[in-house]
Short mmCIF file of C-alpha atoms in Angstrom, two decimals:
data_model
loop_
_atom_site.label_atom_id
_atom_site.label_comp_id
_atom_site.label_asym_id
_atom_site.label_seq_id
_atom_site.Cartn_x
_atom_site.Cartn_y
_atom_site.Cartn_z
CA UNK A 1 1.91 31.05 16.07
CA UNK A 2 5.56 29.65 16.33
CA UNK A 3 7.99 31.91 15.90
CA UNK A 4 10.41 30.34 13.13
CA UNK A 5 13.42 29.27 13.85
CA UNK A 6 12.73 29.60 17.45
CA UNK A 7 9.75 27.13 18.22
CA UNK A 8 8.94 25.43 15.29
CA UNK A 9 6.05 22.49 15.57
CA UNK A 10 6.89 22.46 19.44
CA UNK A 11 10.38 21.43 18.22
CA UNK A 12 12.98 23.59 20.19
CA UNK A 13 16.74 24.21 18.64
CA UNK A 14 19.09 23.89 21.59
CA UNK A 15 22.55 23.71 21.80
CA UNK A 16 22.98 20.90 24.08
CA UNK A 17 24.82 17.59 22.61
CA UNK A 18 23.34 15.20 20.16
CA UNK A 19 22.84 11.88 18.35
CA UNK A 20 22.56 12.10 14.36
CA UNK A 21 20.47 10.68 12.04
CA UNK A 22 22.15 10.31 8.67
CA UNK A 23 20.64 10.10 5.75
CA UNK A 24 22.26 8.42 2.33
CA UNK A 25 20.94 10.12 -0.89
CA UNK A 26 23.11 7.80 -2.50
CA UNK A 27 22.51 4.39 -1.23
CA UNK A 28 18.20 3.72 -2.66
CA UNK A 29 16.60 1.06 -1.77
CA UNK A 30 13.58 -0.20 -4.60
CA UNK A 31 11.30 2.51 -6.27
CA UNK A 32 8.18 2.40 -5.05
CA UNK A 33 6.75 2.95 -8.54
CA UNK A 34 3.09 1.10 -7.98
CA UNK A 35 0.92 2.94 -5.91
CA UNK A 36 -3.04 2.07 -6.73
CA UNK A 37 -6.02 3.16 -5.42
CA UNK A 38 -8.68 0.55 -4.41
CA UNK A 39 -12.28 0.52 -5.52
CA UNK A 40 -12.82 -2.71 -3.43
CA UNK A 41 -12.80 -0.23 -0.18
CA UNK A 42 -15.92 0.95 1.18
CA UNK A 43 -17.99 3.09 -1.19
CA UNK A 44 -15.05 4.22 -3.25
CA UNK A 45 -16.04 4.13 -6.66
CA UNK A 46 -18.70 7.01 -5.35
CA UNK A 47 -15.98 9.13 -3.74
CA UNK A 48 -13.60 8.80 -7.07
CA UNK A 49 -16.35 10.49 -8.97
CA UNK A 50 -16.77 13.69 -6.63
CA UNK A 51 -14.85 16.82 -6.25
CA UNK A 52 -11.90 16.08 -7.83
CA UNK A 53 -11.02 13.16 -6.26
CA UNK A 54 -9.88 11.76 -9.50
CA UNK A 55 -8.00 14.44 -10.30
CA UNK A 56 -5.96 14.26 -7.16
CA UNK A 57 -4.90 10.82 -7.10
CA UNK A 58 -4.02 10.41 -10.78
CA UNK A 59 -2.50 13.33 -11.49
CA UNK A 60 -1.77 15.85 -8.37
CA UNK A 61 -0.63 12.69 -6.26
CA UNK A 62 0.38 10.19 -9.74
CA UNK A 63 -1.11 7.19 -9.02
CA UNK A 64 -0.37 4.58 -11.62
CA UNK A 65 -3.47 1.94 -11.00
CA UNK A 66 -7.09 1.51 -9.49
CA UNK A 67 -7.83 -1.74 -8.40
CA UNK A 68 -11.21 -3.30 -9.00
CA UNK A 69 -13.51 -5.84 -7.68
CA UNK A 70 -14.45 -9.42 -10.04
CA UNK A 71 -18.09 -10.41 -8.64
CA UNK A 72 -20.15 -13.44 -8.75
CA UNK A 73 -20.16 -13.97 -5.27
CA UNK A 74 -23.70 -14.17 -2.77
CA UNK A 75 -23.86 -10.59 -2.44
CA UNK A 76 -23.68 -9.55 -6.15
CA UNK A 77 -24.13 -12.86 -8.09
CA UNK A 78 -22.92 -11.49 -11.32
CA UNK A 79 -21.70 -14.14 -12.79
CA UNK A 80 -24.91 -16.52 -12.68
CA UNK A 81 -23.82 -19.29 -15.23
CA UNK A 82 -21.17 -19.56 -17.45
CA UNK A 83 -20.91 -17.07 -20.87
CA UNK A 84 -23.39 -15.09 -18.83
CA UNK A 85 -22.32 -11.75 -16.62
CA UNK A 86 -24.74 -9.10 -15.34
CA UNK A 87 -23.26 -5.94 -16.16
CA UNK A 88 -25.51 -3.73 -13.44
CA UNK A 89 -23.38 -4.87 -10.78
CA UNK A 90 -20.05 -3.93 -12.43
CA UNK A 91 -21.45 -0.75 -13.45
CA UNK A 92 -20.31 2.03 -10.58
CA UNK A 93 -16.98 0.55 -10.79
CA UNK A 94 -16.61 -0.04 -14.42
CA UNK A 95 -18.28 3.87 -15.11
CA UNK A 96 -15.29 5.45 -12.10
CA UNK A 97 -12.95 3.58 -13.92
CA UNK A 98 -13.64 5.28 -17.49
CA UNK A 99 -13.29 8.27 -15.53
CA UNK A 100 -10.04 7.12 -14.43
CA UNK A 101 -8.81 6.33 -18.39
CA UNK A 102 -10.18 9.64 -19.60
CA UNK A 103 -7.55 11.41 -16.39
CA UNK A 104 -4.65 8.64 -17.44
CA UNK A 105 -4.99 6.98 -20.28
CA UNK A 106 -2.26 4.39 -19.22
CA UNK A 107 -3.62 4.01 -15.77
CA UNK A 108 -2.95 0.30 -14.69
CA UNK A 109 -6.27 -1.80 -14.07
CA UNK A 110 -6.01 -4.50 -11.08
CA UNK A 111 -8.97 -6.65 -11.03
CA UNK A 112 -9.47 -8.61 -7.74
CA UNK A 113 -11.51 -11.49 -6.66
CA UNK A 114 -14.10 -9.88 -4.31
CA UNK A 115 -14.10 -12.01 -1.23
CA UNK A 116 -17.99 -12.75 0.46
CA UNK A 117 -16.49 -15.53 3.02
CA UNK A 118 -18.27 -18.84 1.80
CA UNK A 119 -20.18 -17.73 -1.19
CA UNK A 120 -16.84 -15.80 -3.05
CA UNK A 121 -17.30 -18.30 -6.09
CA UNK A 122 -20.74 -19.40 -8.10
CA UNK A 123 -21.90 -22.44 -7.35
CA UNK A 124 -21.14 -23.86 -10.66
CA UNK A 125 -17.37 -22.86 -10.66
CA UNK A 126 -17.08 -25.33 -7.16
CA UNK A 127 -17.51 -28.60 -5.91
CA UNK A 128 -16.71 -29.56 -1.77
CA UNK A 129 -13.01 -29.45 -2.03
CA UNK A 130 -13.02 -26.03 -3.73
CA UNK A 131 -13.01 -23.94 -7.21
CA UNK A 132 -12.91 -25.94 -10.49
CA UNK A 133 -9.85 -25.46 -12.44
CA UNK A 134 -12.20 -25.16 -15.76
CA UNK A 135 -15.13 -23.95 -14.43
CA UNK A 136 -13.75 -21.18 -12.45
CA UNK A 137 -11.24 -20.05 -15.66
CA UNK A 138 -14.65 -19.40 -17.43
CA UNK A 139 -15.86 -16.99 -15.13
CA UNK A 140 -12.65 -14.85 -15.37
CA UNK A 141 -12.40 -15.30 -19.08
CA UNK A 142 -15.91 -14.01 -19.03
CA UNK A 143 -14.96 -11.18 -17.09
CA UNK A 144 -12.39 -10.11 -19.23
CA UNK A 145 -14.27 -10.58 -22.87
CA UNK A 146 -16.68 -8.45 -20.99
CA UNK A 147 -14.14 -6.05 -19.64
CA UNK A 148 -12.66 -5.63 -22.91
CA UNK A 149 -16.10 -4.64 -24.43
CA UNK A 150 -15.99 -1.61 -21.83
CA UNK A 151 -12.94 -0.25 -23.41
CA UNK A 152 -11.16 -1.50 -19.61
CA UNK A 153 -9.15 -4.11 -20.80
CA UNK A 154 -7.44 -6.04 -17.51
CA UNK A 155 -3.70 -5.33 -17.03
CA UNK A 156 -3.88 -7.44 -13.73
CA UNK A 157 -5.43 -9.98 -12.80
CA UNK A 158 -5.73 -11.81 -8.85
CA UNK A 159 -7.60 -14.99 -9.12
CA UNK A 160 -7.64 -15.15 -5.44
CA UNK A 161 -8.33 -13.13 -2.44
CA UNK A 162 -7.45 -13.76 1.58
CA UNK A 163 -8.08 -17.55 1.23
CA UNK A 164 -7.86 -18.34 4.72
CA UNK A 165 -11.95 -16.25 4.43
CA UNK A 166 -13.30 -17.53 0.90
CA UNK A 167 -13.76 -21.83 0.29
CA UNK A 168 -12.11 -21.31 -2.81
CA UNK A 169 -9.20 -23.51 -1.34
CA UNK A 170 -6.61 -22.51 -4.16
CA UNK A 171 -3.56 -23.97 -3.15
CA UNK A 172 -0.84 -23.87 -5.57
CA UNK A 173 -1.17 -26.90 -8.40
CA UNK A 174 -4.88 -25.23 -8.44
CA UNK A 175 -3.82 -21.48 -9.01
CA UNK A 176 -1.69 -22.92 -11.65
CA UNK A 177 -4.60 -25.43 -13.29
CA UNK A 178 -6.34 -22.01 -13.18
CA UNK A 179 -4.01 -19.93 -15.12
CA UNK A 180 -3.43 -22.35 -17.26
CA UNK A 181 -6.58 -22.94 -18.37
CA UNK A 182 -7.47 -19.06 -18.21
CA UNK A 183 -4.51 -18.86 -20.77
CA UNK A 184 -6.02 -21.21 -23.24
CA UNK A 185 -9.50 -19.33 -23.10
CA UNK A 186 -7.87 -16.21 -23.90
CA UNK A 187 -5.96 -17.16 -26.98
CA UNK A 188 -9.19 -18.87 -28.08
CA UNK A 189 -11.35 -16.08 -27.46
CA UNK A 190 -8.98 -13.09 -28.77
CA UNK A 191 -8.42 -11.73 -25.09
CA UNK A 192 -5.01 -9.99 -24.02
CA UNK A 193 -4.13 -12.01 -21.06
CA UNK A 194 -3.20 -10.08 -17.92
CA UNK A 195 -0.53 -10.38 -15.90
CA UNK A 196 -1.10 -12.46 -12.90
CA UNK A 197 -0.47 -11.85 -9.17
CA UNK A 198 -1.11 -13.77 -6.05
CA UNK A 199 -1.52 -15.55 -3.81
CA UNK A 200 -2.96 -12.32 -1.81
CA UNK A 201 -3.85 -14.40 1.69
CA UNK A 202 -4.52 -12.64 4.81
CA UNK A 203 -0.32 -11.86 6.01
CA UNK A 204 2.34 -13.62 4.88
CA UNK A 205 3.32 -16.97 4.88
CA UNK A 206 0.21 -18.68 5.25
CA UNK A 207 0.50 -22.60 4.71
CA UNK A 208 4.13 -22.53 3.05
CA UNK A 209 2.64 -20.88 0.04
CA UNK A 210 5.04 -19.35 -1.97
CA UNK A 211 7.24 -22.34 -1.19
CA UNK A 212 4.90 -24.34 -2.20
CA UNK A 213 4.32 -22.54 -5.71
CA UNK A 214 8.26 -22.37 -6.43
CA UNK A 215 8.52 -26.34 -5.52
CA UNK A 216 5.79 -26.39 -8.93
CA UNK A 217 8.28 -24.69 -11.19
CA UNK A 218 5.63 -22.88 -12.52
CA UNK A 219 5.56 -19.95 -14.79
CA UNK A 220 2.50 -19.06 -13.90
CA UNK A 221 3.02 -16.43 -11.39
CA UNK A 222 3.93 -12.60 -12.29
CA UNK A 223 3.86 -10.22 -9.81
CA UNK A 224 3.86 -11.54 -5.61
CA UNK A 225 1.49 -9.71 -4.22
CA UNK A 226 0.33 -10.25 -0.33
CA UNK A 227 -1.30 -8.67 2.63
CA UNK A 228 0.23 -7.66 5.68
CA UNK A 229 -1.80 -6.35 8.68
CA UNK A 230 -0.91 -4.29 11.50
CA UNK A 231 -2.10 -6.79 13.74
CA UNK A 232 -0.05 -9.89 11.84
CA UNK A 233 3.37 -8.29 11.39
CA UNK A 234 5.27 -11.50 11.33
CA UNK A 235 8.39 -10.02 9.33
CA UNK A 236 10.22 -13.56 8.94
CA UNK A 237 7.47 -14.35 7.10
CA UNK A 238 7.26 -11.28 5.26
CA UNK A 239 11.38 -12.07 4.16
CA UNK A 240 10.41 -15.25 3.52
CA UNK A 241 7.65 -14.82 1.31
CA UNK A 242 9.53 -12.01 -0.93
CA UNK A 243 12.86 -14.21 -1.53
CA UNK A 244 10.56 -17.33 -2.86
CA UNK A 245 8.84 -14.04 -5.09
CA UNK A 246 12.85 -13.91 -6.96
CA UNK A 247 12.61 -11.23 -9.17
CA UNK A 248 9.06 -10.89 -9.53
CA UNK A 249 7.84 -7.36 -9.10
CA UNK A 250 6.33 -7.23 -5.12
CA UNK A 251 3.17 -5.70 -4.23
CA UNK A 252 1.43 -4.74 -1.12
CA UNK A 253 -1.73 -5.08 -2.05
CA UNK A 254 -3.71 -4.56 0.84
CA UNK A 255 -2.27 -2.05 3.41
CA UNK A 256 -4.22 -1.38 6.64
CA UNK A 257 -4.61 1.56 8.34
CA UNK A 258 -7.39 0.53 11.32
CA UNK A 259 -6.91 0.11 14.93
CA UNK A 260 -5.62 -3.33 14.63
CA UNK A 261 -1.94 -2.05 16.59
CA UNK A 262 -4.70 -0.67 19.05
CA UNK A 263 -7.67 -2.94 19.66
CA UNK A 264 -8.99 -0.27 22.57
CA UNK A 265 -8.53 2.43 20.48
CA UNK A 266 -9.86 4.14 17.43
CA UNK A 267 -8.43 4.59 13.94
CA UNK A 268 -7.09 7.97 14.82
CA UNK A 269 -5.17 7.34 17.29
CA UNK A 270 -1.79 7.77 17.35
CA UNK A 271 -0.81 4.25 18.35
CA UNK A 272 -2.33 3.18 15.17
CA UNK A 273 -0.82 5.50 12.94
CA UNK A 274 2.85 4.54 14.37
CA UNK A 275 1.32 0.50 14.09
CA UNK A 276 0.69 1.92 10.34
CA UNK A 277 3.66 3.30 9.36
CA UNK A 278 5.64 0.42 10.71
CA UNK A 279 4.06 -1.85 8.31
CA UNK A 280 4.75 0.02 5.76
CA UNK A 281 7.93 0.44 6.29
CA UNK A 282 8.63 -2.95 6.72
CA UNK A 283 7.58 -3.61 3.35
CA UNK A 284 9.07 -0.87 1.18
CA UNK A 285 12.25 -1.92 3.62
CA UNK A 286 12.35 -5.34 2.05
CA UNK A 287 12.16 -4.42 -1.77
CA UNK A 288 8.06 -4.17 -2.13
CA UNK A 289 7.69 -1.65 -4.94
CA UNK A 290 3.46 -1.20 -5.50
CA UNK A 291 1.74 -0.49 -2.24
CA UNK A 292 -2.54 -0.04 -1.95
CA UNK A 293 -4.24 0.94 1.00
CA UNK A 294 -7.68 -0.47 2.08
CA UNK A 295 -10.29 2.83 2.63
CA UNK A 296 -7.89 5.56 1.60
CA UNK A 297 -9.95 8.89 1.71
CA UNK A 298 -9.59 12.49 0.96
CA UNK A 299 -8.36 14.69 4.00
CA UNK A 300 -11.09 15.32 6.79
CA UNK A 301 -9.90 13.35 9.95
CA UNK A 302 -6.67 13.02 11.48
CA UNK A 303 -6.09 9.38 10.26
CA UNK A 304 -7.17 10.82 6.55
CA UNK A 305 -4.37 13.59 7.23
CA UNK A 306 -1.49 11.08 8.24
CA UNK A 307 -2.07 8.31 5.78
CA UNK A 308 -1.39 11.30 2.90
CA UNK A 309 1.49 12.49 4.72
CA UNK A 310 2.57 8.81 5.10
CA UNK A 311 1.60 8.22 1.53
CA UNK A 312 2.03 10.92 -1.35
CA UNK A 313 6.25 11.19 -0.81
CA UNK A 314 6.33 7.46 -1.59
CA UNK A 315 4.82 7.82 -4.91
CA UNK A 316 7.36 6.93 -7.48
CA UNK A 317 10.16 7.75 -4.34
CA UNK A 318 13.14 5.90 -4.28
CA UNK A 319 13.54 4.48 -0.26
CA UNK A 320 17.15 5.88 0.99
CA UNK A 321 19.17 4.60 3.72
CA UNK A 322 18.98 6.17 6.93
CA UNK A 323 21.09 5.54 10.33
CA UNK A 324 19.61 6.58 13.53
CA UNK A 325 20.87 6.08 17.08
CA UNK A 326 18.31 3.47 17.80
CA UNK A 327 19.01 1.36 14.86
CA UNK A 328 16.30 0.21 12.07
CA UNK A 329 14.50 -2.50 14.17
CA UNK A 330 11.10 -1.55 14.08
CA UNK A 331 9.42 -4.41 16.67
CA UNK A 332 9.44 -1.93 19.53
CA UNK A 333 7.09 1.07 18.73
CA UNK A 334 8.62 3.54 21.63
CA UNK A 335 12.16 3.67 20.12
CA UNK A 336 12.87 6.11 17.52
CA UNK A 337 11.82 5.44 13.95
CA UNK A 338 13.37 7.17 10.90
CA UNK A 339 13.18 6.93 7.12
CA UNK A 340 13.76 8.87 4.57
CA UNK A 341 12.81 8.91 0.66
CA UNK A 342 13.87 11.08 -2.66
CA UNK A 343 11.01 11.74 -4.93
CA UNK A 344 12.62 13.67 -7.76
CA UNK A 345 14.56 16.61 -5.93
CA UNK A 346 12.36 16.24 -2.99
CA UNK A 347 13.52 14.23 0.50
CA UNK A 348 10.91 13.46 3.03
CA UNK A 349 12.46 12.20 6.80
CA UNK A 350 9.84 10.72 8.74
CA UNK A 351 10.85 10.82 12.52
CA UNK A 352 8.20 8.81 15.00
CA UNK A 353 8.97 8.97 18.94
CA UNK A 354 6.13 7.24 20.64
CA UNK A 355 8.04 7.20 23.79
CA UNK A 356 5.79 9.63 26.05
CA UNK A 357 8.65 9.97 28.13
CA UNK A 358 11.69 10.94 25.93
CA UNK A 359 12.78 13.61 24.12
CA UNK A 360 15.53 14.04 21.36
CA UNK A 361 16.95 17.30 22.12
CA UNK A 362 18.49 18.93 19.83
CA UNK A 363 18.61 16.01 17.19
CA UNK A 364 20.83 16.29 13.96
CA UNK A 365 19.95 15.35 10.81
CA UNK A 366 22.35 15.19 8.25
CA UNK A 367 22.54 14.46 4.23
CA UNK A 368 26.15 12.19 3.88
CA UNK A 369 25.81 13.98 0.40
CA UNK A 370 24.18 16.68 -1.27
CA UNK A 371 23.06 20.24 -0.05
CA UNK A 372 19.59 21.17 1.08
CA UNK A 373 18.03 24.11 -0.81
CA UNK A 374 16.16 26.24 1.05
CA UNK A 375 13.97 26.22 4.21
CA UNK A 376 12.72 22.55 5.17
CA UNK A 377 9.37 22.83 5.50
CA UNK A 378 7.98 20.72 9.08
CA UNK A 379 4.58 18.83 10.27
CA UNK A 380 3.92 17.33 13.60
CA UNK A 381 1.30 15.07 14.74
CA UNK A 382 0.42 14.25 18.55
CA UNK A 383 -2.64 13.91 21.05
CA UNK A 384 -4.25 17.43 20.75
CA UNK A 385 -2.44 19.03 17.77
CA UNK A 386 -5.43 18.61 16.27
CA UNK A 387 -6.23 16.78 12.18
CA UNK A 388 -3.77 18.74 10.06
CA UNK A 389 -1.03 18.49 12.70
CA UNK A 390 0.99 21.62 13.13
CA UNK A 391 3.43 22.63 10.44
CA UNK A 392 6.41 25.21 10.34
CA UNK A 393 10.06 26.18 8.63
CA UNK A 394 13.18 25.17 9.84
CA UNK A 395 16.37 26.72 8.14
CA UNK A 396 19.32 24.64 7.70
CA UNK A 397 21.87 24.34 10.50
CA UNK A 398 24.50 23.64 7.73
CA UNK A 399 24.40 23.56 4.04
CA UNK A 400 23.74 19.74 4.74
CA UNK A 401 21.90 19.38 8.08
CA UNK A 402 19.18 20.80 10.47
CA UNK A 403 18.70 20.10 14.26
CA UNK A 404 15.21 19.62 15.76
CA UNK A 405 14.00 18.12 19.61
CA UNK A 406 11.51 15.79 18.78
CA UNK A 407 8.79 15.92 21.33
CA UNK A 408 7.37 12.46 23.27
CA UNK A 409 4.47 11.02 21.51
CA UNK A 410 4.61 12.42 17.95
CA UNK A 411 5.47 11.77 14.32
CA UNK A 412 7.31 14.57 12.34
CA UNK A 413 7.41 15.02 8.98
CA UNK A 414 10.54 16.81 7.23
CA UNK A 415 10.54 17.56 3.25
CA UNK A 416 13.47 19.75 1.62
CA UNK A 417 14.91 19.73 -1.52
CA UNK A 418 18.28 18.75 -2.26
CA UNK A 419 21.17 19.19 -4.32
CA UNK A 420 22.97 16.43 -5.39
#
């Protein structure tokens, strides 16, 4: 064991000169105040109902949404004709979901077009050239009369899913016909009518989308909401997508954590977690205030481990500005990456050094207001620290700043509180 204040998580205080990082409790970015847990992931519905789960993502961790899968595709043809929907396949979802109202009664329900590549849609809601506008506002009008019936009335709603994989083909003037149309069955039929979000395509910027949609002066968009992969982080398009969103609330809602940043490699490596939290960043960097991950789990594996610790301090966290000598690009993963993030009294500095052949000695970190109270408690991550990482205590090097060497290859994780 580390001796604190000596050797703490392989981080060595020296006395040697120094670059600062400086962080701005002052100056916050957008609160990330959506933060949703997906049932469309592999077998999740199943893992919400056991050991507490539940319990730990809606009220330990405050979670403010589940997001849920609309059917009718090949795989689970619930929706065989119109008026008509097969409740069996809805059922593991819809009976995790009760759970979920019973733990939060306001907890936000997302219902999501479940993509099956080329049979997504019924037959009868398509022709050749894609969904009809009538046909296919049926289906999700029965979905919600029938979701409504289940006490899980839809706060949500995405119509579409990674187009560029489904032949639904909705461009814009169709997402619109859709909504419209979806609108008028819901007044007739005595349905609250969710809010809407979209487009949802596989990364940003697919087509001139959003550019497309704003061209339509349409008011029938609510919340942008898009998908941005580790493997596709185009961040012009990313910009570009969220200034044609306005003011529209901005969702992530489909964060990957996979080895797409390392083909070769395997979800737990570290090259994928630093791919990871890069993407992330990028989007809470650029206003995005709900985030979901795809396949979020409880802790077991070192990916499991990292995506909480990359995760939890977000929840309801206002984003804070943070200088560091290598500057916020984050294209290059071996420079140094730092952010930083105030959930209630609580700041959390990530610091990520991929470079295997650098170290930071004897970094500062400083608050350019407030106090930290107390010891700041420490986690690092790198090739054989094993899952959990190790963790230690680090005392204050002033009433506003501590000093750490940050190892090559690892990600540290600093949380204090503060007094502003």
């Amino acid at each position: 064991m580390w001796k604190t204040f000596t050797v703490i998580l392989g981080i060595c205080v020296s006395a040697s000169a120094y670059d600062e990082v400086v962080i701005f409790p002052q100056e916050k970015g957008v609160r990330i105040n959506r933060f949703f847990y997906d049932f469309k992931s592999p077998s999740a519905p199943k893992k919400f109902m056991g050991k507490g789960w539940a319990e730990t993502l809606l009220t330990e961790y405050g979670f403010s949404g589940i997001r849920t899968s609309i059917y009718g595709t090949g795989n689970k043809p619930a929706h065989p004709q119109p008026g008509v929907v097969l409740e069996k396949f809805y059922e593991p979802e819809t009976t995790a979901l009760k759970l979920a109202k019973k733990i939060k009664p306001d907890v936000i329900v997302f219902a999501s077009k479940k993509l099956d590549n080329t049979e997504s849609f019924p037959d009868w809601t398509k022709n050749g050239r894609g969904v009809i506008p009538e046909k296919y506002a049926i289906l999700l009008a029965d979905y919600l009369e029938y979701m409504k019936r289940e006490g899980l009335p839809v706060d949500v709603l995405g119509i579409d899913n990674e187009r560029r994989f489904n032949e639904g083909n909705i461009m814009p003037e169709t997402h619109r016909d859709v909504v419209l149309e979806l609108r008028r069955l819901a007044a007739e039929r005595g349905l609250q009518m969710p809010k809407i979000i979209g487009h949802e395509d596989y990364a940003m910027g697919r087509n001139n989308w959003m550019e497309k949609f704003v061209e339509l002066e349409s008011d029938t968009l609510d919340i942008f909401g898009g998908h941005y992969y580790t493997r596709a982080r185009i961040l012009d398009k990313l910009k570009s997508d969220l200034a044609y969103a306005g003011d529209r609330e901005k969702w992530h809602s489909e964060l990957h954590w996979d080895n797409h940043g390392d083909p070769k490699g395997s979800i737990h490596s570290m090259e994928t977690a630093v791919c990871s939290f890069l993407a992330l960043w990028d989007c809470v960097d650029n206003g995005m205030n709900g985030l979901m991950w795809w396949d979020f789990n409880p802790k077991k594996k070192r990916r499991d481990y990292l995506m909480h610790a990359a995760s939890v301090p977000l929840v309801n966290a206002w984003p804070l500005k943070v200088i560091d000598p290598d500057g916020s690009e984050t294209v290059e993963l071996n420079q140094l990456h730092t952010r930083a993030f105030l959930q209630g009294d609580v700041v959390t500095v990530y610091a990520l050094n991929y470079d295997s052949s650098r170290t930071w000695k004897d970094l500062r970190f400083k608050l350019a207001t407030g106090s930290i109270a107390g010891k700041i408690e420490g986690r690092q991550w790198a090739d054989g620290h094993g899952d959990k990482g190790r963790t230690g205590e680090i005392r204050p090097y002033t009433r506003g700043s501590f000093r750490v060497d940050l190892a090559p290859g690892t990600i540290n994780v600093f949380s204090f509180k503060v007094n502003l």
